[in-house]
Tab-separated table of C-alpha atoms and ligand atoms in Angstrom:
chain	number	residue	atom	x	y	z
M	168	MET	CA	-10.826	26.931	-49.373
M	169	LYS	CA	-8.480	29.306	-47.437
M	170	ILE	CA	-6.942	28.605	-44.115
M	171	ILE	CA	-7.821	30.686	-41.191
M	172	SER	CA	-5.093	29.114	-38.621
M	173	SER	CA	-2.666	26.324	-38.731
M	174	LYS	CA	-1.153	24.752	-35.652
M	175	LYS	CA	1.502	21.764	-35.184
M	176	VAL	CA	1.000	18.264	-32.922
M	177	LYS	CA	0.688	20.344	-29.136
M	178	ASN	CA	1.922	16.963	-26.847
M	179	LEU	CA	3.079	13.556	-27.910
M	180	ASP	CA	-0.383	11.505	-26.812
M	181	GLU	CA	-1.807	13.807	-29.715
M	182	LEU	CA	1.150	12.745	-32.112
M	183	LYS	CA	1.231	8.994	-30.742
M	184	SER	CA	-3.057	8.906	-31.526
M	185	PHE	CA	-2.410	10.155	-35.016
M	186	ALA	CA	0.588	7.987	-36.047
M	187	SER	CA	-0.819	4.109	-35.347
M	188	ARG	CA	-4.889	5.488	-37.015
M	189	LYS	CA	-2.664	6.521	-40.177
M	190	GLY	CA	-0.370	3.353	-39.804
M	191	PHE	CA	2.043	5.005	-39.281
M	192	ILE	CA	3.385	3.493	-36.026
M	193	PHE	CA	1.703	1.028	-33.801
M	194	GLN	CA	3.416	-0.213	-29.549
M	195	SER	CA	5.077	-3.956	-30.490
M	196	SER	CA	2.257	-6.427	-28.971
M	197	GLU	CA	-0.250	-4.051	-28.630
M	198	ILE	CA	-2.729	-7.295	-28.610
M	199	TYR	CA	-0.931	-7.997	-24.736
M	200	GLY	CA	-0.898	-5.109	-23.211
M	201	GLY	CA	1.836	-3.990	-25.202
M	202	PHE	CA	5.862	-4.525	-25.255
M	203	ALA	CA	7.599	-0.729	-23.413
M	204	ALA	CA	9.814	0.916	-25.604
M	205	VAL	CA	9.788	-1.378	-28.805
M	206	TYR	CA	7.443	-0.215	-31.731
M	207	ASP	CA	6.205	-1.225	-34.990
M	208	TYR	CA	6.286	0.731	-38.899
M	209	GLY	CA	3.102	0.283	-40.257
M	210	HIS	CA	3.239	0.939	-44.708
M	211	TYR	CA	3.191	4.237	-44.729
M	212	GLY	CA	5.394	4.252	-41.761
M	213	ALA	CA	7.820	1.684	-43.143
M	214	ILE	CA	8.200	3.612	-46.467
M	215	LEU	CA	8.802	7.944	-45.011
M	216	LYS	CA	11.622	6.042	-42.978
M	217	ASP	CA	12.871	3.798	-45.946
M	218	LYS	CA	12.691	7.230	-47.534
M	219	ILE	CA	14.662	9.196	-45.023
M	220	ARG	CA	17.584	6.371	-45.350
M	221	ASP	CA	17.797	6.003	-48.743
M	222	ALA	CA	18.629	10.027	-48.096
M	223	TRP	CA	20.909	9.393	-45.519
M	224	VAL	CA	22.448	7.166	-48.146
M	225	LYS	CA	22.903	8.695	-50.954
M	226	SER	CA	24.492	11.262	-49.735
M	227	MET	CA	26.742	9.739	-48.387
M	228	ILE	CA	28.227	7.420	-50.671
M	229	SER	CA	27.054	9.528	-53.355
M	230	ARG	CA	30.085	11.169	-52.364
M	231	SER	CA	34.034	8.837	-53.602
M	232	ASP	CA	35.059	9.161	-50.553
M	233	ILE	CA	32.937	7.551	-48.497
M	234	LYS	CA	31.771	3.461	-49.264
M	235	TYR	CA	29.244	1.422	-47.655
M	236	LEU	CA	28.803	-1.168	-45.016
M	237	ASP	CA	26.299	-3.851	-43.807
M	238	SER	CA	26.866	-5.574	-41.211
M	239	ALA	CA	25.720	-8.507	-39.218
M	240	ILE	CA	24.456	-7.733	-35.852
M	241	PHE	CA	25.957	-10.503	-33.801
M	242	ALA	CA	29.961	-9.556	-33.492
M	243	ASP	CA	33.371	-11.817	-31.264
M	244	PRO	CA	32.111	-10.151	-27.290
M	245	ARG	CA	35.470	-8.986	-26.516
M	246	VAL	CA	34.375	-5.993	-29.457
M	247	TRP	CA	32.320	-4.912	-26.839
M	248	GLU	CA	35.057	-5.265	-24.476
M	249	ALA	CA	37.164	-3.197	-26.370
M	250	SER	CA	34.699	0.044	-27.240
M	251	GLY	CA	34.368	0.472	-23.268
M	252	HIS	CA	30.684	-0.423	-23.516
M	253	VAL	CA	31.032	-3.374	-20.925
M	254	GLU	CA	32.822	-1.347	-18.811
M	255	SER	CA	31.337	1.586	-18.607
M	256	PHE	CA	27.800	2.072	-20.797
M	257	ASP	CA	25.841	2.734	-17.997
M	258	ASP	CA	22.935	4.732	-16.802
M	259	PRO	CA	22.735	6.320	-13.190
M	260	GLN	CA	18.919	4.792	-11.767
M	261	PHE	CA	17.675	5.104	-9.009
M	262	ASP	CA	13.692	3.225	-7.926
M	263	CYS	CA	10.662	4.221	-5.945
M	264	LYS	CA	10.236	2.121	-2.930
M	265	SER	CA	7.262	2.234	-2.777
M	266	CYS	CA	5.865	0.799	-6.321
M	267	ASN	CA	9.803	0.385	-7.648
M	268	SER	CA	9.190	2.983	-10.990
M	269	ARG	CA	12.252	3.873	-12.189
M	270	PHE	CA	14.205	6.621	-13.114
M	271	ARG	CA	17.010	8.359	-14.619
M	272	ALA	CA	19.043	10.023	-12.610
M	273	ASP	CA	21.058	12.416	-14.909
M	274	HIS	CA	17.600	13.009	-15.833
M	275	VAL	CA	15.276	14.125	-12.911
M	276	LEU	CA	19.079	15.990	-11.818
M	277	GLU	CA	18.271	17.906	-14.717
M	278	GLU	CA	15.112	18.971	-13.887
M	279	PHE	CA	16.333	20.440	-11.209
M	280	GLY	CA	19.024	22.353	-13.519
M	281	ILE	CA	21.996	20.215	-11.990
M	282	ASP	CA	24.095	18.619	-15.142
M	283	ALA	CA	25.014	15.664	-14.148
M	284	ASP	CA	25.304	14.238	-17.934
M	285	LYS	CA	28.015	12.011	-17.513
M	286	ALA	CA	28.786	12.588	-14.044
M	287	PRO	CA	30.661	9.877	-11.054
M	288	LEU	CA	27.890	7.914	-8.891
M	289	ALA	CA	29.386	9.646	-5.672
M	290	GLU	CA	28.023	13.025	-6.377
M	291	ILE	CA	25.380	12.375	-8.764
M	292	ASN	CA	23.755	10.634	-5.606
M	293	GLU	CA	25.732	13.582	-3.355
M	294	HIS	CA	22.933	15.585	-5.600
M	295	LEU	CA	20.047	13.531	-4.783
M	296	ASN	CA	20.361	13.222	-1.917
M	297	GLU	CA	19.964	16.200	-1.109
M	298	LEU	CA	16.782	17.139	-3.363
M	299	LYS	CA	15.637	13.887	-1.276
M	300	SER	CA	16.420	15.503	2.248
M	301	GLN	CA	14.705	18.182	1.158
M	302	GLU	CA	11.524	16.818	-0.401
M	303	LYS	CA	11.679	17.453	-3.757
M	304	ILE	CA	12.032	14.579	-5.269
M	305	LYS	CA	8.553	13.151	-5.897
M	306	CYS	CA	7.810	9.412	-8.127
M	307	GLN	CA	6.175	10.385	-11.181
M	308	LYS	CA	3.793	7.238	-11.052
M	309	CYS	CA	2.414	6.925	-6.799
M	310	GLY	CA	3.943	10.935	-5.253
M	311	GLY	CA	5.885	8.350	-3.241
M	312	LYS	CA	8.841	10.909	-1.292
M	313	ASP	CA	11.352	7.319	-0.775
M	314	PHE	CA	13.435	6.286	-3.193
M	315	THR	CA	17.051	4.004	-3.162
M	316	ASP	CA	19.847	5.328	-4.080
M	317	ALA	CA	21.402	5.367	-7.277
M	318	LYS	CA	23.412	2.617	-8.786
M	319	SER	CA	24.967	2.308	-12.347
M	320	PHE	CA	23.061	-0.299	-15.074
M	321	ASN	CA	25.105	-1.334	-18.319
M	322	LEU	CA	22.338	-0.161	-21.590
M	323	LEU	CA	23.922	-3.507	-23.709
M	324	VAL	CA	21.479	-6.371	-24.348
M	325	LYS	CA	23.202	-9.386	-23.749
M	326	SER	CA	21.586	-12.451	-25.398
M	327	ASN	CA	23.641	-16.425	-25.919
M	328	LEU	CA	24.246	-18.698	-29.363
M	329	GLY	CA	25.198	-21.808	-29.228
M	330	SER	CA	23.454	-24.973	-27.001
M	331	PRO	CA	24.045	-24.869	-23.712
M	332	THR	CA	24.196	-27.984	-21.938
M	333	SER	CA	22.364	-26.891	-18.707
M	334	GLU	CA	20.135	-24.882	-17.667
M	335	GLU	CA	22.671	-21.757	-16.714
M	336	ILE	CA	24.583	-20.269	-19.622
M	337	ARG	CA	28.057	-20.273	-20.220
M	338	GLU	CA	29.922	-17.762	-20.441
M	339	GLU	CA	31.675	-18.085	-23.181
M	340	ASP	CA	27.915	-18.241	-24.808
M	341	ILE	CA	27.456	-14.973	-23.982
M	342	VAL	CA	26.923	-12.641	-27.292
M	343	TYR	CA	25.495	-8.496	-27.283
M	344	LEU	CA	23.532	-7.048	-29.396
M	345	ARG	CA	25.337	-3.991	-30.867
M	346	GLY	CA	24.882	-1.338	-28.803
M	347	GLU	CA	25.953	0.846	-32.124
M	348	THR	CA	26.442	0.270	-34.974
M	349	CYS	CA	29.841	1.554	-35.101
M	350	GLN	CA	31.751	-1.218	-33.685
M	351	SER	CA	31.832	-3.202	-37.463
M	352	ILE	CA	33.171	-0.027	-38.801
M	353	TYR	CA	36.351	-0.495	-36.741
M	354	LEU	CA	36.181	-3.634	-37.438
M	355	ASN	CA	36.009	-3.454	-41.044
M	356	PHE	CA	38.738	-1.212	-41.802
M	357	LYS	CA	41.593	-3.217	-42.945
M	358	ASN	CA	38.880	-4.912	-45.388
M	359	TYR	CA	38.632	-1.775	-47.139
M	360	LEU	CA	41.797	-0.726	-47.081
M	361	LYS	CA	42.950	-3.830	-48.800
M	362	SER	CA	39.496	-4.056	-50.976
M	363	MET	CA	38.271	-0.563	-52.151
M	364	ARG	CA	41.769	0.486	-52.223
M	365	VAL	CA	40.481	3.654	-49.665
M	366	LYS	CA	43.734	6.118	-48.677
M	367	PRO	CA	42.447	7.752	-45.263
M	368	PRO	CA	40.745	9.876	-45.766
M	369	PHE	CA	37.342	8.213	-47.029
M	370	GLY	CA	34.557	7.306	-44.858
M	371	ILE	CA	32.778	4.076	-43.692
M	372	ALA	CA	28.955	4.862	-43.892
M	373	GLN	CA	26.291	1.745	-42.874
M	374	VAL	CA	22.985	1.785	-41.764
M	375	GLY	CA	20.632	-0.538	-38.915
M	376	LYS	CA	19.671	-1.727	-36.144
M	377	ALA	CA	21.026	-1.276	-32.725
M	378	PHE	CA	19.689	-2.474	-29.620
M	379	ARG	CA	19.715	-0.702	-25.411
M	380	ASN	CA	18.613	-1.634	-22.388
M	381	GLU	CA	16.801	1.852	-22.262
M	382	ILE	CA	15.149	1.270	-18.817
M	383	VAL	CA	13.212	4.632	-18.275
M	384	ALA	CA	11.612	4.823	-21.404
M	385	ARG	CA	8.418	6.658	-21.719
M	386	GLN	CA	9.718	8.409	-24.877
M	387	TYR	CA	7.649	6.679	-27.763
M	388	THR	CA	10.393	5.980	-30.581
M	389	PHE	CA	12.248	8.900	-28.907
M	390	ARG	CA	13.655	6.305	-26.796
M	391	THR	CA	13.427	2.757	-28.285
M	392	ARG	CA	15.127	-0.755	-27.058
M	393	GLU	CA	15.447	-1.431	-30.501
M	394	PHE	CA	16.532	1.670	-33.010
M	395	GLU	CA	17.990	1.898	-36.570
M	396	GLN	CA	21.787	4.170	-36.771
M	397	MET	CA	22.498	5.678	-39.890
M	398	GLU	CA	26.038	6.286	-38.397
M	399	MET	CA	29.646	7.713	-40.987
M	400	GLN	CA	33.139	7.257	-40.090
M	401	TYR	CA	35.217	9.089	-41.096
M	402	PHE	CA	39.077	7.817	-41.167
M	403	SER	CA	42.507	10.866	-41.204
M	404	PRO	CA	44.813	11.947	-39.979
M	405	ALA	CA	44.441	13.345	-36.908
M	406	GLU	CA	45.918	16.385	-38.234
M	407	MET	CA	42.727	16.673	-40.090
M	408	THR	CA	40.242	16.032	-37.409
M	409	ALA	CA	39.191	19.767	-35.998
M	410	GLU	CA	38.935	20.975	-39.521
M	411	LEU	CA	36.823	17.727	-40.205
M	412	TYR	CA	34.803	17.654	-37.443
M	413	GLU	CA	33.133	21.721	-38.299
M	414	GLN	CA	32.854	20.364	-42.117
M	415	TRP	CA	30.554	17.099	-41.248
M	416	LYS	CA	28.490	19.690	-38.598
M	417	GLU	CA	27.893	22.262	-41.488
M	418	THR	CA	26.291	19.035	-44.087
M	419	ARG	CA	24.485	16.863	-41.383
M	420	MET	CA	22.898	20.928	-40.227
M	421	ALA	CA	22.634	21.671	-44.273
M	422	TRP	CA	20.255	18.240	-44.448
M	423	VAL	CA	18.796	17.865	-41.981
M	424	LYS	CA	17.481	21.059	-43.502
M	425	GLU	CA	17.432	20.653	-46.668
M	426	VAL	CA	16.290	16.964	-46.732
M	427	LEU	CA	14.257	16.716	-44.382
M	428	GLY	CA	12.851	19.768	-43.447
M	429	LEU	CA	12.651	20.903	-40.902
M	430	PRO	CA	13.207	24.152	-39.690
M	431	GLU	CA	16.241	26.797	-38.738
M	432	GLU	CA	14.494	27.508	-35.902
M	433	SER	CA	13.773	24.068	-34.306
M	434	LEU	CA	17.380	22.652	-34.913
M	435	GLY	CA	20.805	23.892	-32.610
M	436	PHE	CA	24.153	22.701	-31.922
M	437	PHE	CA	24.799	21.659	-28.061
M	438	ASP	CA	28.129	20.587	-27.328
M	439	HIS	CA	28.339	18.510	-24.596
M	440	ALA	CA	30.079	19.906	-21.001
M	441	LYS	CA	30.695	15.907	-20.143
M	442	LEU	CA	33.233	13.954	-23.007
M	443	ALA	CA	32.586	9.974	-23.274
M	444	HIS	CA	35.015	7.694	-23.122
M	445	TYR	CA	35.795	8.372	-25.820
M	446	ALA	CA	35.729	11.770	-27.472
M	447	ALA	CA	37.853	13.858	-27.870
M	448	ALA	CA	34.931	16.589	-29.042
M	449	ALA	CA	31.422	15.803	-29.580
M	450	THR	CA	28.208	18.412	-30.236
M	451	ASP	CA	23.990	17.031	-30.894
M	452	ILE	CA	21.577	18.556	-33.168
M	453	LYS	CA	18.921	18.537	-31.229
M	454	TYR	CA	15.440	19.495	-32.906
M	455	LYS	CA	12.600	21.312	-30.867
M	456	PHE	CA	9.969	18.435	-30.860
M	457	ASN	CA	6.408	20.271	-30.220
M	458	ALA	CA	5.298	17.372	-29.021
M	459	PHE	CA	7.968	17.377	-25.958
M	460	GLY	CA	6.566	20.776	-25.293
M	461	CYS	CA	9.053	22.837	-27.639
M	462	GLU	CA	11.867	20.921	-26.114
M	463	PHE	CA	15.215	20.894	-27.749
M	464	ASP	CA	16.392	16.832	-27.677
M	465	GLU	CA	18.817	15.114	-29.239
M	466	VAL	CA	18.515	13.560	-33.112
M	467	GLU	CA	22.353	13.057	-34.019
M	468	GLY	CA	25.686	12.900	-32.648
M	469	ILE	CA	29.578	14.772	-33.654
M	470	HIS	CA	31.974	12.878	-32.318
M	471	ASN	CA	36.177	13.194	-33.200
M	472	ARG	CA	36.551	9.263	-31.029
M	473	GLY	CA	40.482	10.122	-32.408
M	474	ASP	CA	42.889	7.397	-32.268
M	475	TRP	CA	40.187	5.275	-29.318
M	476	ASP	CA	38.468	2.706	-31.474
M	477	LEU	CA	40.896	1.221	-33.722
M	478	SER	CA	43.405	1.443	-30.656
M	479	ARG	CA	41.905	-0.629	-28.515
M	480	HIS	CA	40.331	-3.320	-31.355
M	481	GLN	CA	44.292	-3.060	-31.661
M	482	GLU	CA	45.559	-3.630	-28.395
M	483	PHE	CA	42.635	-6.453	-28.126
M	484	SER	CA	42.722	-7.892	-31.450
M	485	GLY	CA	46.688	-7.771	-31.028
M	486	LYS	CA	46.681	-7.366	-35.584
M	487	ASP	CA	47.774	-3.818	-36.847
M	488	MET	CA	45.335	-0.762	-37.514
M	489	GLN	CA	47.654	0.983	-39.309
M	490	TYR	CA	47.891	2.763	-41.965
M	491	THR	CA	50.955	2.237	-43.817
M	492	ASP	CA	51.171	5.050	-46.065
M	493	PRO	CA	52.975	4.107	-50.176
M	494	GLN	CA	54.068	7.128	-50.596
M	495	THR	CA	56.113	8.082	-47.328
M	496	GLY	CA	56.069	4.916	-44.961
M	497	GLU	CA	54.978	5.615	-42.291
M	498	LYS	CA	51.754	3.386	-40.494
M	499	TYR	CA	50.104	5.914	-38.276
M	500	ILE	CA	46.335	4.984	-36.623
M	501	PRO	CA	44.169	7.237	-38.247
M	502	HIS	CA	41.325	9.131	-36.028
M	503	VAL	CA	38.153	9.006	-36.380
M	504	THR	CA	35.126	11.977	-37.302
M	505	GLU	CA	31.647	10.531	-36.293
M	506	THR	CA	28.431	11.691	-37.611
M	507	SER	CA	25.726	9.131	-35.977
M	508	ALA	CA	21.757	9.832	-36.440
M	509	GLY	CA	18.488	7.987	-34.751
M	510	LEU	CA	16.979	7.047	-38.217
M	511	GLY	CA	13.633	6.306	-35.934
M	512	ARG	CA	14.798	9.830	-33.972
M	513	TYR	CA	14.489	11.128	-37.380
M	514	THR	CA	11.284	9.771	-38.189
M	515	LEU	CA	9.553	10.740	-35.361
M	516	ALA	CA	11.215	14.523	-35.895
M	517	VAL	CA	9.517	14.510	-39.395
M	518	LEU	CA	6.493	13.525	-38.655
M	519	ASP	CA	6.319	15.835	-35.594
M	520	ASN	CA	6.953	19.175	-37.976
M	521	SER	CA	5.066	17.810	-41.016
M	522	ILE	CA	1.453	17.548	-38.693
M	523	THR	CA	-0.709	20.191	-39.343
M	524	ILE	CA	-3.843	21.584	-38.044
M	525	GLU	CA	-5.781	23.675	-40.333
M	526	GLU	CA	-9.015	26.080	-39.857
M	527	LEU	CA	-10.232	26.658	-42.943
M	528	GLU	CA	-13.150	29.283	-43.767
M	529	ASP	CA	-15.881	27.448	-43.626
M	530	GLY	CA	-15.399	26.936	-40.391
M	531	SER	CA	-14.165	23.444	-40.671
M	532	GLU	CA	-10.810	21.864	-38.922
M	533	ARG	CA	-8.479	18.808	-41.449
M	534	THR	CA	-4.957	17.343	-40.392
M	535	VAL	CA	-2.706	17.826	-42.947
M	536	LEU	CA	0.820	15.730	-43.376
M	537	LYS	CA	3.191	18.238	-44.895
M	538	LEU	CA	6.191	16.477	-45.533
M	539	PRO	CA	8.764	17.444	-47.573
M	540	HIS	CA	7.621	15.661	-51.410
M	541	HIS	CA	9.938	13.401	-51.783
M	542	LEU	CA	9.177	12.219	-48.894
M	543	ALA	CA	5.567	11.661	-48.888
M	544	PRO	CA	4.636	7.196	-48.916
M	545	VAL	CA	2.230	7.789	-51.498
M	546	ASN	CA	3.339	10.531	-53.940
M	547	TYR	CA	-0.258	10.625	-55.990
M	548	ALA	CA	-3.820	8.726	-54.631
M	549	ILE	CA	-5.796	8.561	-58.162
M	550	MET	CA	-9.816	8.545	-57.920
M	551	PRO	CA	-12.407	8.472	-60.181
M	552	LEU	CA	-15.980	9.717	-59.897
M	553	THR	CA	-17.601	6.494	-59.489
M	554	LYS	CA	-16.836	2.562	-60.254
M	555	ASP	CA	-17.936	3.569	-64.313
M	556	GLU	CA	-16.162	0.943	-66.952
M	557	LYS	CA	-15.261	4.057	-69.385
M	558	LEU	CA	-13.427	5.337	-65.931
M	559	MET	CA	-11.256	2.973	-64.511
M	560	GLU	CA	-10.077	2.102	-67.762
M	561	ILE	CA	-8.737	5.576	-67.612
M	562	VAL	CA	-7.435	5.069	-64.156
M	563	GLU	CA	-6.190	2.042	-64.997
M	564	GLU	CA	-4.089	3.783	-67.937
M	565	ILE	CA	-2.797	6.757	-65.467
M	566	LYS	CA	-2.113	5.116	-62.796
M	567	ASN	CA	0.567	2.317	-64.691
M	568	SER	CA	2.101	5.107	-66.779
M	569	LEU	CA	3.474	7.221	-62.384
M	570	ILE	CA	4.327	3.519	-61.137
M	571	ALA	CA	6.016	3.076	-64.505
M	572	SER	CA	7.989	7.017	-63.848
M	573	GLY	CA	8.680	5.435	-60.236
M	574	ASN	CA	6.269	6.610	-58.196
M	575	MET	CA	4.567	5.173	-55.342
M	576	VAL	CA	0.387	4.965	-56.073
M	577	GLU	CA	-3.005	4.731	-54.200
M	578	MET	CA	-6.376	4.159	-56.526
M	579	ASP	CA	-9.722	5.494	-53.768
M	580	ILE	CA	-12.180	4.916	-54.649
M	581	SER	CA	-14.969	4.721	-51.924
M	582	GLY	CA	-16.852	7.909	-50.283
M	583	SER	CA	-16.752	11.719	-51.500
M	584	ILE	CA	-14.931	13.264	-53.478
M	585	GLY	CA	-14.088	15.444	-50.335
M	586	LYS	CA	-13.659	12.414	-48.267
M	587	ARG	CA	-11.436	10.658	-50.172
M	588	TYR	CA	-8.642	14.750	-50.248
M	589	ARG	CA	-8.969	14.856	-46.130
M	590	ARG	CA	-7.257	10.574	-45.901
M	591	GLN	CA	-4.609	11.638	-48.810
M	592	ASP	CA	-4.349	14.287	-46.163
M	593	GLU	CA	-3.345	13.562	-43.320
M	594	ILE	CA	-1.186	11.128	-44.849
M	595	GLY	CA	0.343	13.778	-46.971
M	596	THR	CA	0.178	12.886	-50.236
M	597	PRO	CA	1.055	15.998	-52.370
M	598	ARG	CA	-1.810	15.521	-55.127
M	599	CYS	CA	-4.311	13.875	-55.908
M	600	ILE	CA	-6.131	13.394	-59.268
M	601	THR	CA	-9.542	13.178	-59.685
M	602	VAL	CA	-11.023	11.467	-62.583
M	603	ASP	CA	-14.498	12.195	-63.814
M	604	PHE	CA	-17.533	11.835	-66.913
M	605	ASP	CA	-15.676	15.134	-68.649
M	606	THR	CA	-12.563	13.433	-68.582
M	607	LEU	CA	-14.017	10.561	-71.612
M	608	GLN	CA	-14.394	13.999	-73.381
M	609	ASP	CA	-11.327	16.443	-72.783
M	610	ASN	CA	-8.218	14.385	-72.050
M	611	CYS	CA	-8.756	16.165	-69.201
M	612	VAL	CA	-8.046	15.058	-65.210
M	613	THR	CA	-8.746	17.038	-62.036
M	614	VAL	CA	-5.110	17.924	-59.531
M	615	ARG	CA	-5.129	18.958	-56.237
M	616	ASP	CA	-2.498	20.412	-54.536
M	617	ARG	CA	-1.965	19.072	-50.991
M	618	ASP	CA	-0.982	22.709	-48.765
M	619	THR	CA	-3.103	25.215	-51.254
M	620	MET	CA	-5.808	23.002	-51.814
M	621	GLU	CA	-6.156	24.684	-55.521
M	622	GLN	CA	-7.800	22.385	-58.124
M	623	GLU	CA	-6.201	22.028	-62.163
M	624	ARG	CA	-7.305	21.045	-65.371
M	625	VAL	CA	-4.890	19.320	-67.191
M	626	LYS	CA	-4.337	17.418	-69.451
M	627	ILE	CA	-3.608	13.165	-68.939
M	628	GLU	CA	-0.484	13.583	-70.656
M	629	ASP	CA	0.902	15.785	-68.734
M	630	ILE	CA	0.618	15.209	-65.142
M	631	SER	CA	4.103	13.581	-63.610
N	167	ATP	P1	20.668	9.475	-25.372
N	167	ATP	O1	21.682	10.497	-24.677
N	167	ATP	O2	19.594	9.983	-25.485
N	167	ATP	O3	20.766	8.253	-24.747
N	167	ATP	P2	23.392	8.870	-26.976
N	167	ATP	O4	24.221	9.946	-26.717
N	167	ATP	O5	23.727	7.858	-25.586
N	167	ATP	O6	21.973	9.089	-26.424
N	167	ATP	P3	24.621	7.891	-29.313
N	167	ATP	O7	24.784	7.444	-28.409
N	167	ATP	O8	25.260	9.273	-29.598
N	167	ATP	O9	23.493	8.110	-28.142
N	167	ATP	O10	23.578	7.523	-30.410
N	167	ATP	C1	23.678	8.980	-31.747
N	167	ATP	C2	22.214	8.294	-32.031
N	167	ATP	O11	21.240	7.789	-31.670
N	167	ATP	C3	21.143	9.468	-31.630
N	167	ATP	O12	21.655	10.776	-31.517
N	167	ATP	C4	20.168	9.239	-31.257
N	167	ATP	O13	19.734	9.579	-32.643
N	167	ATP	C5	20.162	7.319	-31.644
N	167	ATP	N1	19.805	7.220	-30.210
N	167	ATP	C6	20.229	6.693	-29.312
N	167	ATP	N2	19.979	5.848	-28.325
N	167	ATP	C7	19.434	5.400	-28.636
N	167	ATP	C8	17.798	4.856	-28.559
N	167	ATP	N3	17.287	4.270	-27.150
N	167	ATP	N4	16.164	5.051	-29.183
N	167	ATP	C9	16.445	5.544	-30.581
N	167	ATP	N5	17.250	6.472	-30.899
N	167	ATP	C10	18.419	5.954	-30.588
């Protein structure tokens, strides 16, 4: 059937409702009213996210110069002092005095064209006071115009281990849920030198959960309190970092386009005007989310972290973090080029780019998830025309052979064939295979393509 027009999601509500209705993403603790900024991935969402993660891991560790790590979430709390997170992992925030709603001060100022990213609190309050005196800021929730001053809130999520003897949590029992996954890469740097026979330049990659006490979190899975990072730290002599930084920018952007299928015109690099405490150079890969009104938002950061982290861990642990060149005997602390991607943000970007609403020539509309084929949660849906025993036997045979060759297969046996096609279109299944009574005669099935909706008779042995 001819496709007359095609459009993307127009807002976040549309994307959220699709993702929940089709089993990709659910709000955490929904039956209790929903737990803010925490989400669960359903069957299809979890498979899609895993496929993105696996593709990232493969792209990293199939290179012989990058090794893999899966570290624990808990670490000695001194790690977070050394990393600077206890002291300065802050967001500036202020409250509405009428309804207590909380806002990120730098984000509000950005709406007025003021770049206050990483600006000192005094400067932020100066800008805010000026806008407040002109009554330009209005509470998004209640419309109030009376606000507190901006204060700094630490983003680390605190917990405690051990068994307290009183109600009080003892200082020595405090632990932090990691605010970023890369710190444990630095903690293991020496282990890799010793056990893996690597020498700079080399990298260590890992994927894992990170936690941040995001106070203002209204952007669905884009900004959550528990999320997954895919981080790679590349250790090298200082003089190589400028070139490596450019190379990694190129490598990562190519991966985003080729593997995730995000279009060139929706992607860009945005250099940081002000740098974080650890960074010597930093840029973000941003994607233009249709669901956020075509706004560019960060999905990955590429940073030159210098020797900040290893030096700080050397200082705080008292352990030597230097590399000794076996040829020259020279000792030095390697510099780090980091690529730091959000798995949840990339999964959201892929969904955002793939949900397509098409108007068809018969006046009907179909929603189709145009995922790159290798990311589709289901590779083939098999549909017998009826539940006839003979047809089901063939269905079983095809299913087993496709599973044996590594495919995810779904059987769909209820409703009209048209309805079944639509269901599979919505979850992005590239091919549907229909087994009908002709199959019993000619050993052929109908294979239907998700994107073109074209159908073709194919011999069973030629399917895959
Ligand atoms: P933002 O400015 O959006 O808060 P950030 O600059 O603090 O992000 P980094 O610390 O550089 O982010 O983390 C690297 C990556 O981790 C980000 O590019 C993003 O993809 C992901 N990430 C960071 N914070 C969150 C979060 N709260 N929820 C989901 N993903 C996140």
